[in-house]
CSV table of C-alpha atoms in Angstrom, one decimal:
chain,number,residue,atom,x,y,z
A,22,UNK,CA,-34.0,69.1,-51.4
A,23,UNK,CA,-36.7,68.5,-54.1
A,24,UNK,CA,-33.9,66.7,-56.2
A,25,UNK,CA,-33.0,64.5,-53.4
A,26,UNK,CA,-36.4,63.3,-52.4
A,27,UNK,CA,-37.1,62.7,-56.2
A,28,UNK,CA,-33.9,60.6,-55.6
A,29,UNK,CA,-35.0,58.8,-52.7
A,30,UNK,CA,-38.8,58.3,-54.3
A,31,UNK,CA,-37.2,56.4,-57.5
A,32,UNK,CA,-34.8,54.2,-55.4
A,33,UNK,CA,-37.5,52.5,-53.3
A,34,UNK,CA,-39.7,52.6,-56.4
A,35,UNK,CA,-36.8,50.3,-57.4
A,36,UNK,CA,-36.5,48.6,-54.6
A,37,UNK,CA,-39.8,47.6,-54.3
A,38,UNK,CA,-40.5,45.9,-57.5
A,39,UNK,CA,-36.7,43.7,-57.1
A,40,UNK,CA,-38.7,42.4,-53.7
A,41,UNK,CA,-41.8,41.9,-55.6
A,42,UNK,CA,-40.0,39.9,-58.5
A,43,UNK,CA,-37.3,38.1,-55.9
A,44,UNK,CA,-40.9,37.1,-53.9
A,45,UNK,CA,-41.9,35.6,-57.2
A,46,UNK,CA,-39.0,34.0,-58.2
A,47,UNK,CA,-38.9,32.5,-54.4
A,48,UNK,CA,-43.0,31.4,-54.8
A,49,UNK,CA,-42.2,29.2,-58.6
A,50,UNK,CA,-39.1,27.8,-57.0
A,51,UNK,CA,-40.4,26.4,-54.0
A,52,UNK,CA,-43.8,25.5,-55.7
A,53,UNK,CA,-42.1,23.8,-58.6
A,54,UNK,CA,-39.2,22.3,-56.7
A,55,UNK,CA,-39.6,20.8,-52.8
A,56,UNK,CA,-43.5,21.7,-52.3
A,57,UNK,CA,-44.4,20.8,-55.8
A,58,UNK,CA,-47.7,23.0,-56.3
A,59,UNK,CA,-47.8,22.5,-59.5
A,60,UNK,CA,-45.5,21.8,-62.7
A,61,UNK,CA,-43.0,24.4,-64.7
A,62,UNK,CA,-45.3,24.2,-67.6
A,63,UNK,CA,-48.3,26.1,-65.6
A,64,UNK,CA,-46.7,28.4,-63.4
A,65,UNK,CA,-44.1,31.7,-65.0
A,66,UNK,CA,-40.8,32.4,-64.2
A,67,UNK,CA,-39.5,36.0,-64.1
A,68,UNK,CA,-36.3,34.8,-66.5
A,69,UNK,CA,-39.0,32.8,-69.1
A,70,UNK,CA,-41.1,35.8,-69.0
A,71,UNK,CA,-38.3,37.9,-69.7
A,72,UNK,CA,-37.1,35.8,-72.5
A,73,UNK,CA,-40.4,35.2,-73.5
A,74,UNK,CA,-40.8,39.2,-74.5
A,75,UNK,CA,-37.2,39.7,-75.9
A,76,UNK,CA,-37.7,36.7,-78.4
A,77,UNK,CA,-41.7,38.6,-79.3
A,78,UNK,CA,-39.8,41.8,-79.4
A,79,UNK,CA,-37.5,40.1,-81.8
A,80,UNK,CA,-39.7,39.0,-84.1
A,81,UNK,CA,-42.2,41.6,-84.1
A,82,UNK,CA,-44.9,40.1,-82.8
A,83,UNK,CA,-45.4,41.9,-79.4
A,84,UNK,CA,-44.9,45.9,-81.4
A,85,UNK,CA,-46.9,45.0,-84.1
A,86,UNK,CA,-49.7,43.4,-81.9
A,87,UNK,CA,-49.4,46.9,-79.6
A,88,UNK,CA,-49.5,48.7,-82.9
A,89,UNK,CA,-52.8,47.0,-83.8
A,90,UNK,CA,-54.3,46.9,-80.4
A,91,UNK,CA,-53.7,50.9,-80.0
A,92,UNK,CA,-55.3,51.6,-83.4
A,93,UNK,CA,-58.3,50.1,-82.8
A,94,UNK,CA,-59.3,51.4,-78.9
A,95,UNK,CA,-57.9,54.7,-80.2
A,96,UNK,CA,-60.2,54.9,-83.0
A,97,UNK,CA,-63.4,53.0,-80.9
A,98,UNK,CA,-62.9,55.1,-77.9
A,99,UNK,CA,-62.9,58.6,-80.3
A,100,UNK,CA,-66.2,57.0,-81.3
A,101,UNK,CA,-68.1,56.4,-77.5
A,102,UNK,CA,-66.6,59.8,-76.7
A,103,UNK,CA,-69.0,61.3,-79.7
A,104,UNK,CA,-71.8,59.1,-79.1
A,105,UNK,CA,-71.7,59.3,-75.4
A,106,UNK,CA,-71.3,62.8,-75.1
A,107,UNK,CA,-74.9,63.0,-77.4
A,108,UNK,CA,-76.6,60.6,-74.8
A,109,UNK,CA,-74.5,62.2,-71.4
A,110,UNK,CA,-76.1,65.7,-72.2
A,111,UNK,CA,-79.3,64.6,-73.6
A,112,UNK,CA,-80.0,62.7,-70.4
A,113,UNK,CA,-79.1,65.5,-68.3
A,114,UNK,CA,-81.3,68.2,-70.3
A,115,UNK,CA,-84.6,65.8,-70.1
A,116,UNK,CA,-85.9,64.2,-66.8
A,117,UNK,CA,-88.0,61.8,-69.0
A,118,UNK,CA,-85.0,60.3,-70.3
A,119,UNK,CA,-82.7,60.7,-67.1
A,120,UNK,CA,-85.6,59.0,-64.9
A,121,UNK,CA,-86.2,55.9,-67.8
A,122,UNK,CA,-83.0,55.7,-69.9
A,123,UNK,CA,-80.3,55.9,-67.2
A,124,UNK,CA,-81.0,53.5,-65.2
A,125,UNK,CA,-81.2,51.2,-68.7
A,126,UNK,CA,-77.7,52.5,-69.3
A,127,UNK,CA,-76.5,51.6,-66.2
A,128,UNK,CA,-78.2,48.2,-66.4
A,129,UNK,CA,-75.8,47.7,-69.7
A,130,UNK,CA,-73.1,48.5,-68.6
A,131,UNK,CA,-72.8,46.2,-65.9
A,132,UNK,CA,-73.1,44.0,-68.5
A,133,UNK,CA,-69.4,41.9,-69.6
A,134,UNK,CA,-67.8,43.1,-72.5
A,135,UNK,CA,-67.5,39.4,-74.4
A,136,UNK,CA,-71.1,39.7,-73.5
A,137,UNK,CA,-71.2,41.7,-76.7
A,138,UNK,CA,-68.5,39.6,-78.8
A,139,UNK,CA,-71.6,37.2,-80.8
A,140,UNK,CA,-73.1,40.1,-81.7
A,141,UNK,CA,-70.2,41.3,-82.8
A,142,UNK,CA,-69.6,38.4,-84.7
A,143,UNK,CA,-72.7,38.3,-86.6
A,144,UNK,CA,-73.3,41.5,-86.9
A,145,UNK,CA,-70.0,42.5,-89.1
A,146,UNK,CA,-68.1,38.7,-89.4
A,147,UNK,CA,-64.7,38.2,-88.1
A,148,UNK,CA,-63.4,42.0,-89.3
A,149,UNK,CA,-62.0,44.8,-87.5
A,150,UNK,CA,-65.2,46.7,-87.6
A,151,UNK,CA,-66.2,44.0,-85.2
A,152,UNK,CA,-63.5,44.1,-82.7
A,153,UNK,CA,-64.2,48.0,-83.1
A,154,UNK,CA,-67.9,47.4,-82.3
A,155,UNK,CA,-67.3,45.8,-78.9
A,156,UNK,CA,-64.6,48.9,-77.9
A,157,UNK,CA,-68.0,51.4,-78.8
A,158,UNK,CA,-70.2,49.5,-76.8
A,159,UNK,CA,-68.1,48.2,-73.2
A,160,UNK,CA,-67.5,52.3,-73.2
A,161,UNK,CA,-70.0,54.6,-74.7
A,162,UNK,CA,-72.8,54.4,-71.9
A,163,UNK,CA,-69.7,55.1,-69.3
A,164,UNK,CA,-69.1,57.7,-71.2
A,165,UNK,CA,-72.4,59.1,-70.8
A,166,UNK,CA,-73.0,58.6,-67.3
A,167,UNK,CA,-69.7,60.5,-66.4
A,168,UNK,CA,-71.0,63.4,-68.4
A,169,UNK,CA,-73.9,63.2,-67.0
A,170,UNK,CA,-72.7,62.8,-63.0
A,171,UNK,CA,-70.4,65.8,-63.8
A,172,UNK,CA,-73.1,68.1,-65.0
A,173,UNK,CA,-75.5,66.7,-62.2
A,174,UNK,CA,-72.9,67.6,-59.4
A,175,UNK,CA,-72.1,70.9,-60.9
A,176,UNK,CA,-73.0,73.4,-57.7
A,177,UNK,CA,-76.7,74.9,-58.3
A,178,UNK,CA,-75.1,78.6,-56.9
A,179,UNK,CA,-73.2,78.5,-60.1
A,180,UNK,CA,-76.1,78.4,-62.5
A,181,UNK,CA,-78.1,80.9,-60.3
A,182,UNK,CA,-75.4,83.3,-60.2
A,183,UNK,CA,-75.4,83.1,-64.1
A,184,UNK,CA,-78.6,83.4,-64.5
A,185,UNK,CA,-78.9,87.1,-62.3
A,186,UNK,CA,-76.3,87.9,-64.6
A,187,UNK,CA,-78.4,87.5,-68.1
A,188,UNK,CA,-77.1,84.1,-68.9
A,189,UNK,CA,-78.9,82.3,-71.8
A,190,UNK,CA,-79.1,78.8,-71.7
A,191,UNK,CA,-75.7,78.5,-74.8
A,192,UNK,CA,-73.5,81.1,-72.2
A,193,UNK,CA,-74.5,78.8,-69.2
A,194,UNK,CA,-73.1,75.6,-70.9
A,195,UNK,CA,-70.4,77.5,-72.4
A,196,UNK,CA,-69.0,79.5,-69.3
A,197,UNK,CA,-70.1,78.3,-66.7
A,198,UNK,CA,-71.7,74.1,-66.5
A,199,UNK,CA,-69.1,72.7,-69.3
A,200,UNK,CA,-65.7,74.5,-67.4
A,201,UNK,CA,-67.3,73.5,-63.6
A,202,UNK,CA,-67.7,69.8,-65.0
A,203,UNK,CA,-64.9,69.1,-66.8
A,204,UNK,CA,-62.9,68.0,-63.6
A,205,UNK,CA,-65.5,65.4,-62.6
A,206,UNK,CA,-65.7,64.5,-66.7
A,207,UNK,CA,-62.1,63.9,-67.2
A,208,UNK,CA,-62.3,61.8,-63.8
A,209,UNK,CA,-65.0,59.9,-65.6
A,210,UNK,CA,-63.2,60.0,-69.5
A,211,UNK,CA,-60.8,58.0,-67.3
A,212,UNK,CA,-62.7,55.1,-65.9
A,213,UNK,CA,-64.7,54.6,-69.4
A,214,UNK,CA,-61.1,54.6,-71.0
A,215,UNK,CA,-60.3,51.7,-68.7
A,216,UNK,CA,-63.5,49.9,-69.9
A,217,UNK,CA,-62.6,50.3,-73.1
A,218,UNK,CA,-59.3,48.9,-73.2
A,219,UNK,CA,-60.6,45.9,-71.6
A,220,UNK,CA,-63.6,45.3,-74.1
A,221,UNK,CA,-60.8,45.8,-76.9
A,222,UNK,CA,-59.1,42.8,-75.0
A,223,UNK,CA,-62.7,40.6,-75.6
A,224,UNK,CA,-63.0,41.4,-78.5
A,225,UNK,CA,-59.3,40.4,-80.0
A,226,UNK,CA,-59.6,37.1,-77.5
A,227,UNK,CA,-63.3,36.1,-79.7
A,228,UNK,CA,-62.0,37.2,-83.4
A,229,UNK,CA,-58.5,39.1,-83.9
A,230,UNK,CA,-56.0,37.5,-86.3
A,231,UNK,CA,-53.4,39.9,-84.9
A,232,UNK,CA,-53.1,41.7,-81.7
A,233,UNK,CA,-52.5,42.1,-77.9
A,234,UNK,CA,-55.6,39.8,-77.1
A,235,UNK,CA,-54.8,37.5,-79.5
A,236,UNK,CA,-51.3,36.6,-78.8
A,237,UNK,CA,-52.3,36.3,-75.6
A,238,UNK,CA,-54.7,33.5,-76.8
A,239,UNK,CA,-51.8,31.9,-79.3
A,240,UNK,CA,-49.7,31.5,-76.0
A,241,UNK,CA,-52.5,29.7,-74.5
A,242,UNK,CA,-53.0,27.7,-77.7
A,243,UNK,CA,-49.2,26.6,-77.4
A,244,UNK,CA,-49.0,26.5,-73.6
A,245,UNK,CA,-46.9,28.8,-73.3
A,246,UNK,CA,-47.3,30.0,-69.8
A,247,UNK,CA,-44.5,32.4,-70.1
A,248,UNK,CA,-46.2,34.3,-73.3
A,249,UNK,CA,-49.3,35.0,-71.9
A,250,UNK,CA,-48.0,36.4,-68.9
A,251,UNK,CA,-45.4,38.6,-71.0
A,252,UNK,CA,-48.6,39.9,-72.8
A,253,UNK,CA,-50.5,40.5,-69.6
A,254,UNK,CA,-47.5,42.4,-68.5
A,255,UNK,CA,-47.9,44.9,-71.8
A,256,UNK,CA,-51.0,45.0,-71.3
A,257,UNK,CA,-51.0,46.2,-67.6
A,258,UNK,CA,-48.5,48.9,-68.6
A,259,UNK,CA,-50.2,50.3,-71.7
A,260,UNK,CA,-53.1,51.0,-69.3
A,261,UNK,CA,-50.5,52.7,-67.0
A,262,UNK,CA,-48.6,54.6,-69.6
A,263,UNK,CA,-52.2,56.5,-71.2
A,264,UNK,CA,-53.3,56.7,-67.8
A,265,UNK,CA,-50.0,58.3,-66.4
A,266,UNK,CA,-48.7,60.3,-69.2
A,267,UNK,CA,-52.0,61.5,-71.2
A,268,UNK,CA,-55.2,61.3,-68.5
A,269,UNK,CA,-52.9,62.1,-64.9
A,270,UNK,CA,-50.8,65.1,-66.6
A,271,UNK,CA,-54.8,66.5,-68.1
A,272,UNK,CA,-56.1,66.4,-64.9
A,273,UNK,CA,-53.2,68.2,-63.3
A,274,UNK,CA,-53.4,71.2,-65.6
A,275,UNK,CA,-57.0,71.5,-65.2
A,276,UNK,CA,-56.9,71.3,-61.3
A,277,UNK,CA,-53.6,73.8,-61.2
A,278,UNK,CA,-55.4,76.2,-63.6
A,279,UNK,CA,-58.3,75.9,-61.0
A,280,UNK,CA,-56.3,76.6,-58.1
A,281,UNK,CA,-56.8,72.8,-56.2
């Protein structure tokens, strides 16, 4: 039974995204052809996209942006998660800095991530160090406010129980606040790993000689309609990919081990 409902799960999973491509397909015939919305040039096709992303995959261009692209989040999100995780707990040990720093932190973060690309640009000159500076920044302070809302929301039984018990302030992070947060801190890891992948798209748009963002803008530059949506493509399943296989199977052994 279990096999036949995977079955039946994969074949509308199928299903559905034929529909979704014959709908497109439909919407640039009709708005190119009898309605005339607008011209071949401006609007995709499922077939030029396609062809698009063989002839990148070719050449090279579309792995060896990826490669790029992946190095640089990787390495810019490993640095928010240290430098967040300093300001996440340091904001949730002082009420000073949780009543005057947090709200600054939330303030920044609301703020674009190209926002930070001049900066970026002056700061460390059209280098990957730059590029690398605008991953730190769109994410760290996410970072820190989902350590922070995890420790926050961790029940206040919990800590009094440990602290009948003889618990010192080291055994209460280590046994009992850190393992009761880390559901609501991978929930958060999440988001901010979604903010950084989109500041590392800002940044390779402003200054990147090679990667995801900027073969997106080199389709643009040629007007190639069909390129940049190829890229967007890659780009939307990237994001699905970490977010399926590395963040979505975490989360499930942490819940399982927890019994929800």
């Amino acid at each position: 039974m279990q096999k036949k409902s995977t079955t039946v799960k994969v074949i509308t999973s199928i299903i559905f995204f034929v529909a979704i491509i014959a709908l497109w397909q439909a919407i640039y015939s009709l708005g190119t052809g009898p309605l005339g919305w607008w011209k071949t040039y401006a609007m995709p096709s499922p077939w030029g996209v396609v062809q698009s992303f063989v002839k990148m995959v070719r050449n090279g261009t579309i792995i060896m942006a990826t490669l790029y692209s992946l190095r640089r989040v990787l390495i810019g999100f490993l640095i928010s998660l240290a430098i967040g995780a300093v300001f996440g707990i340091l904001i949730s040990f002082s009420k000073f800095l949780n009543r005057n720093l947090k709200p600054l932190m939330n303030g920044v973060q609301s703020l674009p991530s190209v926002c930070w690309v001049p900066f970026a640009i002056l700061w460390f000159g059209l280098k990957e160090s730059a590029i690398i500076f605008v991953v730190v920044i769109g994410s760290t302070f996410s970072v820190a406010l989902a350590i922070e809302n995890a420790i926050q929301t961790v029940p206040p039984i919990y800590k009094r129980a440990a602290a009948t018990m003889g618990a010192g302030t080291v055994q209460m992070y280590q046994r009992v606040i850190i393992p009761a947060a880390l559901p609501g801190f991978l929930a958060g890891i999440r988001q901010s790993w979604s903010f950084a992948w989109r500041a590392l798209m800002s940044g390779e748009v402003m200054s990147a000689y090679v990667g995801l963002g900027y073969t997106l803008m080199a389709g643009r530059d040629m007007a190639d309609i069909n390129q940049v949506t190829a890229v967007m493509l890659v780009i939307i399943l990237i994001g699905i990919l970490i977010d399926r296989l590395l963040f979505s199977n975490i989360e499930k052994h942490i819940l399982k081990k927890r019994g929800l």
